[in-house]
Amino acid sequence: MAVASATRTLTMAQAVAEAIGQEMERDPNVFVMGEDVGIYGGIFGATAGLLKRFGPERVMDTPISESAFIGAAIGAAAEGMRPIAELMFVDFFGVCMDQIYNHLAKNTYMSGGSVRLPVVVMTAIGGGYNDAAQHSQSLYATFAHLPGLKVVVPSSAYDAKGLMIQAIRDDNPVMYFFHKGIMGLPWMAYFEGSTTPVPEETYTVPFGQARVVREGTDVTLVTLSQMVHKAAIAADELSKQGINVEIIDLRTLVPLDVDAVVRSVKKTGRLLVADEDYLGFGLTGEIAALVAERLDSIRLKAPVRRLGVPGVPIPYSRPLERAAIPQAAHIAEAVRGLMAARVA
Amino acid sequence: MAVASATRTLTMAQAVAEAIGQEMERDPNVFVMGEDVGIYGGIFGATAGLLKRFGPERVMDTPISESAFIGAAIGAAAEGMRPIAELMFVDFFGVCMDQIYNHLAKNTYMSGGSVRLPVVVMTAIGGGYNDAAQHSQSLYATFAHLPGLKVVVPSSAYDAKGLMIQAIRDDNPVMYFFHKGIMGLPWMAYFEGSTTPVPEETYTVPFGQARVVREGTDVTLVTLSQMVHKAAIAADELSKQGINVEIIDLRTLVPLDVDAVVRSVKKTGRLLVADEDYLGFGLTGEIAALVAERLDSIRLKAPVRRLGVPGVPIPYSRPLERAAIPQAAHIAEAVRGLMAARVA
Amino acid sequence: MEPTPEQLLWMYETMLVIREFEETMAKVYLEGKLPPHIQKGLAFDIGGGPVPGEMHLAAGQEPVAVGVCAHLRKEDTVTGTHRPHHFAIAKGVPLDKMAAEIFGKVTGLGRGKGGHMHLFDPEHKFGCSGIIAAGLPPACGAALAAKKRGKDWVAVAFFGDGAANAGTFHESLNLAARWQLPVVFVCEDNKYAISVEKTVSTAIASNADRAGAYGMPGVRVEHNDALEVFEAAGEAVARARRGGGPSLIEVKTDRYMGHFQGDAEAYRPKGEVEELRRHDPIPALAAHLRKRNLLDDQKDEGIRRRAHGRVTEAYDFAQTSAYPDPAEAFQHVFVG
Amino acid sequence: MEPTPEQLLWMYETMLVIREFEETMAKVYLEGKLPPHIQKGLAFDIGGGPVPGEMHLAAGQEPVAVGVCAHLRKEDTVTGTHRPHHFAIAKGVPLDKMAAEIFGKVTGLGRGKGGHMHLFDPEHKFGCSGIIAAGLPPACGAALAAKKRGKDWVAVAFFGDGAANAGTFHESLNLAARWQLPVVFVCEDNKYAISVEKTVSTAIASNADRAGAYGMPGVRVEHNDALEVFEAAGEAVARARRGGGPSLIEVKTDRYMGHFQGDAEAYRPKGEVEELRRHDPIPALAAHLRKRNLLDDQKDEGIRRRAHGRVTEAYDFAQTSAYPDPAEAFQHVFVG
Ligand SMILES: Cc1ncc(C[n+]2csc(CCOP(=O)(O)OP(=O)(O)O)c2C)c(N)n1
Ligand SMILES: Cc1ncc(C[n+]2csc(CCOP(=O)(O)OP(=O)(O)O)c2C)c(N)n1
Ligand SMILES: [Mg+2]
Ligand SMILES: [Mg+2]
């Protein structure tokens, strides 16, 4: 349930940490595990201050043993605990994916619904600060492709808090992806729009409800996470050129708000999907397909367009990274291309 | 280069083992590693007979240490060897994915092209024999989503041999996916169409060239692996009802033969993608998107349709598995649906 | 630690139940899988019959399951492997629901969704996985939960000799030791990981010696004997229960059947199984019971009849239960 | 094994080069990252300046790199970590191309695509990874290739104390031991994995004791001293070279800087670094050289000047080199 009484502004990192702290206070079953979640407060600040408040029994620094501690979250959750496990960068999923997708994601189904696993795995995504191929990926589509995991990708502090509380209270496994470049860290450039007023009270943002960030009539721009802010920059520029972009922030990929996408594309007749994950076999294809499947009721004015990292690892060097990851300028250009295009 | 002089019929398993054996004879740098690849000959017969011919130095049974031995393949390949590593079931990728996608897939790029990693990782996919959620997945789209890996998914013995030889000779990492239900094993039901004439000589099937399995004018059916055979059954039935289906077997996902798909859809105006991998955020979305992006030159008669495992793990019980994995009847029904549908 | 008469008799009867369950399964499993009932050209069809898919049976390995589980309570957690029946039975998982699951019936533990390698019984705190070594971390987690809540509950993770070379083994043992979790890690050394012998896969002879890498006690049980397992496990479980931390036990045990049913076992020396069966742990325990005057012919007959009855009932229940409606395939991905 | 005078002088000069490379990097790294040159409200901008991204420096850990690499040849393989400069330099990776890579220049080892954590030099057989413990399996693979070809080449995998709790460590050591591969596993125990102390993460005090789990020799070097490392590594490398199989070495070493540059090190006891720096291994080796009459003021001055010159030249090369064309982002996913 959303609450209106926001008086303070928080960074996304602060919002995440606050959400976890409030839920830990409310529910003794909630605890946090991960590398450097204790005195360090999480490399990206998602657990800042929690060790001091809750002590090392509930804010547990782990060995570099992601399979063991994420697997332990499964076992603890089966016993009724509500663990939050931090995988420092999503790029490291390859060392612990078996526990995540063969067990955390499937035990409920394989047990015919008798096993409940209220686990949140939170993890950092995204590039933009030249951390290269093993520390800059987004990869949420990989998790959305596999069944059994809810997939949450907030773009602002307000959403980050509400979605985190929702995630912790959900009786199912949730993958929670925060983009480093919108956490509002004092040591990494970020998009101001991600730092927002955040109510002090607890509140939830429901899963499966996209947010219309900005209404428009010409083009539907489906996006999420940091790319929402690049989209906003592009939309500002485009509006000066008389092009009105409607921006949809998906907020969660599983469940996916198909209606929000369809409704908007019906209105605009044009779709651009802008993504920081790899372009092929991922999110952009899925959104494009949702529209392609509904061409009996959707009348497109232009072919669908997609932006993503096009089949290359994230390169290190600044000019290369900028070329590989879609920027606001790429979005604007793609929208202009859409306005110029026609369907056959 | 394809060769015509096939006089014998081989199962897909025999074709794979023959390809490996011939390449091992030709090139002393080729060797095989994996669990039960030795005296057992590979659980799915992909290395049958090789231990006897080449000895345990070149056909190496490994501990259950997929990260170690697939990672060792990387190190050996960097030294000029050409390892083939078997991951027994693709379902196990989660214990070794880091070596595969952060290293095998990226070292070439991260080194600016100076590191060559001619590694083949071969692995079994697919369901149909009720092996449940951890032994029935397809997952090739997960590998195609991530950059740096060629992705090969043969549907017949002829292709299996030619694609395997091509894979071994390729200087890049190749993921080679064989579907258990077309290997022609004496202990698992399979589709006869996968057992084909196979030339004794070595030959290659190039990557990135889809095969038109059957020409048709009404609907383009894009598929691969075992689903090719289900598609053929459906197409037979449909042709009796006067519907002519064109079946395209992608054969490789990376590189992807976009032209073959586009050419066919331009002709038929209708597209069905039939896949055994999970439906969302995967192959079917990608193919649908390729068409949606080209609606300036493609004129669709009906919305795109997709079949896949719809967001559920593979269930064990027979009636459940049959419902979750697309069958020939589902394909036929979807094609009929396409014929009845119209675009707006 | 000496087993009580009740424990001895429980171990004996449970071993009988396990053996009968497995031998029955070996027969039922073949139904519908052999010519002429299958696709032409096949010798066997893994997907045919009432029990399709892979089938890993534990006949011969009963001592590991009963020797350990004799020390457990309902609140203790057990995680098993791809070869899970003996563990499940010894942990008290209801035979009928377990059999029904293996038959893919809606009355099964997982309503037919999980199958033989994925038996989940939250009430009896049992779970397993088809992925090698995957049960170790969840066992650590259950133990962590117990510790956090101040309960004296323990967790047992069973796994094979092959699993002891998987990275997850290492991570779990270190975690459990560092956090002093009440876990007992039990390695079943049946000499093989499918066709790969332990000597081929493992750098040292006894996995119990790996305990030193984590500063935890490690014991190897040298015989496939319920009493020896009982003794080693008793110490380990008691240590865990009183907050003394984890331990590692390796048990030498014997796999009487193929890795899975249908395995031609070309890798096995001829006569090996016959030799192993000469040391069958069930008659060995019977002899011990008789020596202690806890068993005579009549009592044995009664126990065997009861064991047989329990297994028969379970198979009947499974066979006569209904399949789930196909629409159930699309349910239970998420709870609530 | 006593180092020759050449080896001693090489270790000394190489340590100086490493230290200077790292200290220079620490300075250059700050360029463009501090107010007022960055986004308002930030204290530091990791993505700014000529060297963006994370930066893990190894000042203080030189003895590990030089003590081991003193025994290596060009044909031997080394895999490093996310903190790779000292290993690369000791293995003979050209300083200029390495620096250029870290600056993201087209003249770099990876044409600017890899960056600081991903330095690949196939000619000098060096590679590294930003993923913890990921270098161990490829080192096994290089060793396997050498063994298959009958070469007496060895491979060395360096990794941190934190990495010794990762599953990949276990799998790699078992594989290397079982296959008797010519690998030397070298663990840098700098007490920390980012902020997590070894005592918090690791169940036993010395990772060298984990060698027993694989039946391989394990040695702990108790001081951050090039000579002690040299000795332990000499034995291990020689053993590997003569076909005697793998070994494990753990070296106690010291991290003088933050985990990465910009690390506030709130987790570090005050004064710890100052205390550690009192045992700087570079003056210690200089003193040893002087005692052995291999060094005097004049010679030292010459060596230092040369080291300084090499580092300066490398940075100049890097700074004056061009960036890759943006189109290069889409090249080199695959080779030819
Ligand atoms: C991660 C992983 N790798 C490989 C397999 C395939 N597999 C199934 S059982 C098995 C052998 C297991 O051996 P062991 O642990 O000794 O158990 P046992 O079968 O002897 O009971 C293998 C390799 C798997 N299920 N999971
Ligand atoms: C699999 C994986 N998990 C976590 C990380 C994040 N990480 C980077 S360095 C580091 C600490 C490594 O500690 P150690 O191995 O002791 O090396 P040191 O930094 O001390 O040199 C961590 C946790 C990673 N890169 N890879
Ligand atoms: Mg075994
Ligand atoms: Mg360290």
mmCIF file with all atom_site columns, N, CA, C and O in Angstrom, chain A residues 14 18 32 43 54 59 62 67 79 97 113 127 154 170 188 197 212-213 217 238 244 260 278 293 326:
data_model
loop_
_atom_site.group_PDB
_atom_site.id
_atom_site.type_symbol
_atom_site.label_atom_id
_atom_site.label_alt_id
_atom_site.label_comp_id
_atom_site.label_asym_id
_atom_site.label_entity_id
_atom_site.label_seq_id
_atom_site.pdbx_PDB_ins_code
_atom_site.Cartn_x
_atom_site.Cartn_y
_atom_site.Cartn_z
_atom_site.occupancy
_atom_site.B_iso_or_equiv
_atom_site.pdbx_formal_charge
_atom_site.auth_seq_id
_atom_site.auth_comp_id
_atom_site.auth_asym_id
_atom_site.auth_atom_id
_atom_site.pdbx_PDB_model_num
ATOM 1   N N  . GLN A 1 14  ? 19.888 4.109   0.921   1.00 0.00 ? 14  GLN A N  1
ATOM 2   C CA . GLN A 1 14  ? 19.295 4.356   2.242   1.00 0.00 ? 14  GLN A CA 1
ATOM 3   C C  . GLN A 1 14  ? 17.902 3.762   2.336   1.00 0.00 ? 14  GLN A C  1
ATOM 4   O O  . GLN A 1 14  ? 17.511 3.219   3.375   1.00 0.00 ? 14  GLN A O  1
ATOM 5   N N  . GLU A 1 18  ? 16.814 1.018   4.987   1.00 0.00 ? 18  GLU A N  1
ATOM 6   C CA . GLU A 1 18  ? 15.719 1.338   5.904   1.00 0.00 ? 18  GLU A CA 1
ATOM 7   C C  . GLU A 1 18  ? 14.627 0.264   5.848   1.00 0.00 ? 18  GLU A C  1
ATOM 8   O O  . GLU A 1 18  ? 14.100 -0.162  6.886   1.00 0.00 ? 18  GLU A O  1
ATOM 9   N N  . VAL A 1 32  ? 20.016 -10.985 7.687   1.00 0.00 ? 32  VAL A N  1
ATOM 10  C CA . VAL A 1 32  ? 20.780 -10.699 6.475   1.00 0.00 ? 32  VAL A CA 1
ATOM 11  C C  . VAL A 1 32  ? 22.091 -11.470 6.490   1.00 0.00 ? 32  VAL A C  1
ATOM 12  O O  . VAL A 1 32  ? 22.737 -11.578 7.529   1.00 0.00 ? 32  VAL A O  1
ATOM 13  N N  . ILE A 1 43  ? 28.733 -3.457  0.197   1.00 0.00 ? 43  ILE A N  1
ATOM 14  C CA . ILE A 1 43  ? 29.593 -2.660  -0.681  1.00 0.00 ? 43  ILE A CA 1
ATOM 15  C C  . ILE A 1 43  ? 28.792 -1.514  -1.301  1.00 0.00 ? 43  ILE A C  1
ATOM 16  O O  . ILE A 1 43  ? 29.328 -0.442  -1.557  1.00 0.00 ? 43  ILE A O  1
ATOM 17  N N  . PHE A 1 54  ? 21.421 -4.378  14.942  1.00 0.00 ? 54  PHE A N  1
ATOM 18  C CA . PHE A 1 54  ? 20.904 -5.731  15.152  1.00 0.00 ? 54  PHE A CA 1
ATOM 19  C C  . PHE A 1 54  ? 21.964 -6.760  15.544  1.00 0.00 ? 54  PHE A C  1
ATOM 20  O O  . PHE A 1 54  ? 21.619 -7.886  15.874  1.00 0.00 ? 54  PHE A O  1
ATOM 21  N N  . VAL A 1 59  ? 23.028 -9.914  11.280  1.00 0.00 ? 59  VAL A N  1
ATOM 22  C CA . VAL A 1 59  ? 23.658 -9.288  10.116  1.00 0.00 ? 59  VAL A CA 1
ATOM 23  C C  . VAL A 1 59  ? 25.000 -9.985  9.968   1.00 0.00 ? 59  VAL A C  1
ATOM 24  O O  . VAL A 1 59  ? 25.986 -9.619  10.586  1.00 0.00 ? 59  VAL A O  1
ATOM 25  N N  . THR A 1 62  ? 29.678 -13.334 5.686   1.00 0.00 ? 62  THR A N  1
ATOM 26  C CA . THR A 1 62  ? 29.892 -14.734 5.288   1.00 0.00 ? 62  THR A CA 1
ATOM 27  C C  . THR A 1 62  ? 31.268 -14.914 4.668   1.00 0.00 ? 62  THR A C  1
ATOM 28  O O  . THR A 1 62  ? 31.880 -13.946 4.210   1.00 0.00 ? 62  THR A O  1
ATOM 29  N N  . SER A 1 67  ? 27.496 -20.394 -2.785  1.00 0.00 ? 67  SER A N  1
ATOM 30  C CA . SER A 1 67  ? 26.618 -21.569 -2.828  1.00 0.00 ? 67  SER A CA 1
ATOM 31  C C  . SER A 1 67  ? 26.198 -21.962 -1.422  1.00 0.00 ? 67  SER A C  1
ATOM 32  O O  . SER A 1 67  ? 25.040 -22.293 -1.178  1.00 0.00 ? 67  SER A O  1
ATOM 33  N N  . GLU A 1 79  ? 12.618 -23.493 7.374   1.00 0.00 ? 79  GLU A N  1
ATOM 34  C CA . GLU A 1 79  ? 12.326 -23.561 8.805   1.00 0.00 ? 79  GLU A CA 1
ATOM 35  C C  . GLU A 1 79  ? 11.533 -22.356 9.301   1.00 0.00 ? 79  GLU A C  1
ATOM 36  O O  . GLU A 1 79  ? 11.343 -22.194 10.507  1.00 0.00 ? 79  GLU A O  1
ATOM 37  N N  . MET A 1 97  ? 24.535 -20.450 -8.938  1.00 0.00 ? 97  MET A N  1
ATOM 38  C CA . MET A 1 97  ? 23.268 -20.476 -9.647  1.00 0.00 ? 97  MET A CA 1
ATOM 39  C C  . MET A 1 97  ? 22.495 -21.754 -9.372  1.00 0.00 ? 97  MET A C  1
ATOM 40  O O  . MET A 1 97  ? 21.271 -21.752 -9.370  1.00 0.00 ? 97  MET A O  1
ATOM 41  N N  . GLY A 1 113 ? 3.773  -27.246 -3.721  1.00 0.00 ? 113 GLY A N  1
ATOM 42  C CA . GLY A 1 113 ? 3.361  -26.069 -2.962  1.00 0.00 ? 113 GLY A CA 1
ATOM 43  C C  . GLY A 1 113 ? 3.528  -26.206 -1.467  1.00 0.00 ? 113 GLY A C  1
ATOM 44  O O  . GLY A 1 113 ? 3.174  -25.295 -0.717  1.00 0.00 ? 113 GLY A O  1
ATOM 45  N N  . GLY A 1 127 ? 26.393 -1.092  -15.257 1.00 0.00 ? 127 GLY A N  1
ATOM 46  C CA . GLY A 1 127 ? 27.703 -0.527  -15.539 1.00 0.00 ? 127 GLY A CA 1
ATOM 47  C C  . GLY A 1 127 ? 27.658 0.987   -15.483 1.00 0.00 ? 127 GLY A C  1
ATOM 48  O O  . GLY A 1 127 ? 26.853 1.553   -14.765 1.00 0.00 ? 127 GLY A O  1
ATOM 49  N N  . PRO A 1 154 ? 14.050 -2.119  -9.064  1.00 0.00 ? 154 PRO A N  1
ATOM 50  C CA . PRO A 1 154 ? 13.569 -0.765  -8.791  1.00 0.00 ? 154 PRO A CA 1
ATOM 51  C C  . PRO A 1 154 ? 14.402 0.307   -9.482  1.00 0.00 ? 154 PRO A C  1
ATOM 52  O O  . PRO A 1 154 ? 15.570 0.087   -9.799  1.00 0.00 ? 154 PRO A O  1
ATOM 53  N N  . ASP A 1 170 ? 6.903  -11.331 1.066   1.00 0.00 ? 170 ASP A N  1
ATOM 54  C CA . ASP A 1 170 ? 6.428  -12.341 0.125   1.00 0.00 ? 170 ASP A CA 1
ATOM 55  C C  . ASP A 1 170 ? 6.888  -13.720 0.606   1.00 0.00 ? 170 ASP A C  1
ATOM 56  O O  . ASP A 1 170 ? 8.012  -13.873 1.079   1.00 0.00 ? 170 ASP A O  1
ATOM 57  N N  . MET A 1 188 ? 29.967 7.222   -6.282  1.00 0.00 ? 188 MET A N  1
ATOM 58  C CA . MET A 1 188 ? 29.688 6.846   -7.664  1.00 0.00 ? 188 MET A CA 1
ATOM 59  C C  . MET A 1 188 ? 28.645 7.805   -8.233  1.00 0.00 ? 188 MET A C  1
ATOM 60  O O  . MET A 1 188 ? 27.613 8.041   -7.595  1.00 0.00 ? 188 MET A O  1
ATOM 61  N N  . PRO A 1 197 ? 11.747 11.517  -2.319  1.00 0.00 ? 197 PRO A N  1
ATOM 62  C CA . PRO A 1 197 ? 11.073 11.487  -1.028  1.00 0.00 ? 197 PRO A CA 1
ATOM 63  C C  . PRO A 1 197 ? 10.659 10.056  -0.700  1.00 0.00 ? 197 PRO A C  1
ATOM 64  O O  . PRO A 1 197 ? 10.217 9.310   -1.590  1.00 0.00 ? 197 PRO A O  1
ATOM 65  N N  . VAL A 1 212 ? 3.768  4.313   -14.878 1.00 0.00 ? 212 VAL A N  1
ATOM 66  C CA . VAL A 1 212 ? 3.886  5.243   -15.996 1.00 0.00 ? 212 VAL A CA 1
ATOM 67  C C  . VAL A 1 212 ? 4.660  6.444   -15.474 1.00 0.00 ? 212 VAL A C  1
ATOM 68  O O  . VAL A 1 212 ? 4.145  7.245   -14.704 1.00 0.00 ? 212 VAL A O  1
ATOM 69  N N  . VAL A 1 213 ? 5.902  6.531   -15.885 1.00 0.00 ? 213 VAL A N  1
ATOM 70  C CA . VAL A 1 213 ? 6.788  7.563   -15.363 1.00 0.00 ? 213 VAL A CA 1
ATOM 71  C C  . VAL A 1 213 ? 6.415  8.906   -15.944 1.00 0.00 ? 213 VAL A C  1
ATOM 72  O O  . VAL A 1 213 ? 6.559  9.946   -15.301 1.00 0.00 ? 213 VAL A O  1
ATOM 73  N N  . THR A 1 217 ? 2.143  10.445  -26.072 1.00 0.00 ? 217 THR A N  1
ATOM 74  C CA . THR A 1 217 ? 1.193  9.982   -27.085 1.00 0.00 ? 217 THR A CA 1
ATOM 75  C C  . THR A 1 217 ? 1.861  9.385   -28.306 1.00 0.00 ? 217 THR A C  1
ATOM 76  O O  . THR A 1 217 ? 1.221  8.696   -29.093 1.00 0.00 ? 217 THR A O  1
ATOM 77  N N  . LEU A 1 238 ? 13.445 15.089  -26.488 1.00 0.00 ? 238 LEU A N  1
ATOM 78  C CA . LEU A 1 238 ? 12.515 14.799  -27.587 1.00 0.00 ? 238 LEU A CA 1
ATOM 79  C C  . LEU A 1 238 ? 11.282 15.704  -27.511 1.00 0.00 ? 238 LEU A C  1
ATOM 80  O O  . LEU A 1 238 ? 10.732 16.094  -28.542 1.00 0.00 ? 238 LEU A O  1
ATOM 81  N N  . ASN A 1 244 ? 6.336  13.247  -28.077 1.00 0.00 ? 244 ASN A N  1
ATOM 82  C CA . ASN A 1 244 ? 5.891  12.953  -26.716 1.00 0.00 ? 244 ASN A CA 1
ATOM 83  C C  . ASN A 1 244 ? 6.042  11.472  -26.393 1.00 0.00 ? 244 ASN A C  1
ATOM 84  O O  . ASN A 1 244 ? 5.325  10.627  -26.926 1.00 0.00 ? 244 ASN A O  1
ATOM 85  N N  . ALA A 1 260 ? -0.007 -3.059  -18.832 1.00 0.00 ? 260 ALA A N  1
ATOM 86  C CA . ALA A 1 260 ? 0.496  -1.683  -18.898 1.00 0.00 ? 260 ALA A CA 1
ATOM 87  C C  . ALA A 1 260 ? 1.196  -1.444  -20.226 1.00 0.00 ? 260 ALA A C  1
ATOM 88  O O  . ALA A 1 260 ? 1.053  -0.379  -20.839 1.00 0.00 ? 260 ALA A O  1
ATOM 89  N N  . TYR A 1 278 ? 21.848 -7.735  -21.841 1.00 0.00 ? 278 TYR A N  1
ATOM 90  C CA . TYR A 1 278 ? 22.201 -8.106  -23.215 1.00 0.00 ? 278 TYR A CA 1
ATOM 91  C C  . TYR A 1 278 ? 20.950 -8.119  -24.085 1.00 0.00 ? 278 TYR A C  1
ATOM 92  O O  . TYR A 1 278 ? 19.867 -8.510  -23.640 1.00 0.00 ? 278 TYR A O  1
ATOM 93  N N  . GLU A 1 293 ? 2.534  -10.691 -30.480 1.00 0.00 ? 293 GLU A N  1
ATOM 94  C CA . GLU A 1 293 ? 1.483  -11.690 -30.267 1.00 0.00 ? 293 GLU A CA 1
ATOM 95  C C  . GLU A 1 293 ? 0.085  -11.078 -30.276 1.00 0.00 ? 293 GLU A C  1
ATOM 96  O O  . GLU A 1 293 ? -0.905 -11.802 -30.333 1.00 0.00 ? 293 GLU A O  1
ATOM 97  N N  . PRO A 1 326 ? 23.503 1.288   -23.838 1.00 0.00 ? 326 PRO A N  1
ATOM 98  C CA . PRO A 1 326 ? 22.665 2.355   -24.391 1.00 0.00 ? 326 PRO A CA 1
ATOM 99  C C  . PRO A 1 326 ? 22.662 3.592   -23.503 1.00 0.00 ? 326 PRO A C  1
ATOM 100 O O  . PRO A 1 326 ? 22.536 3.505   -22.283 1.00 0.00 ? 326 PRO A O  1
#
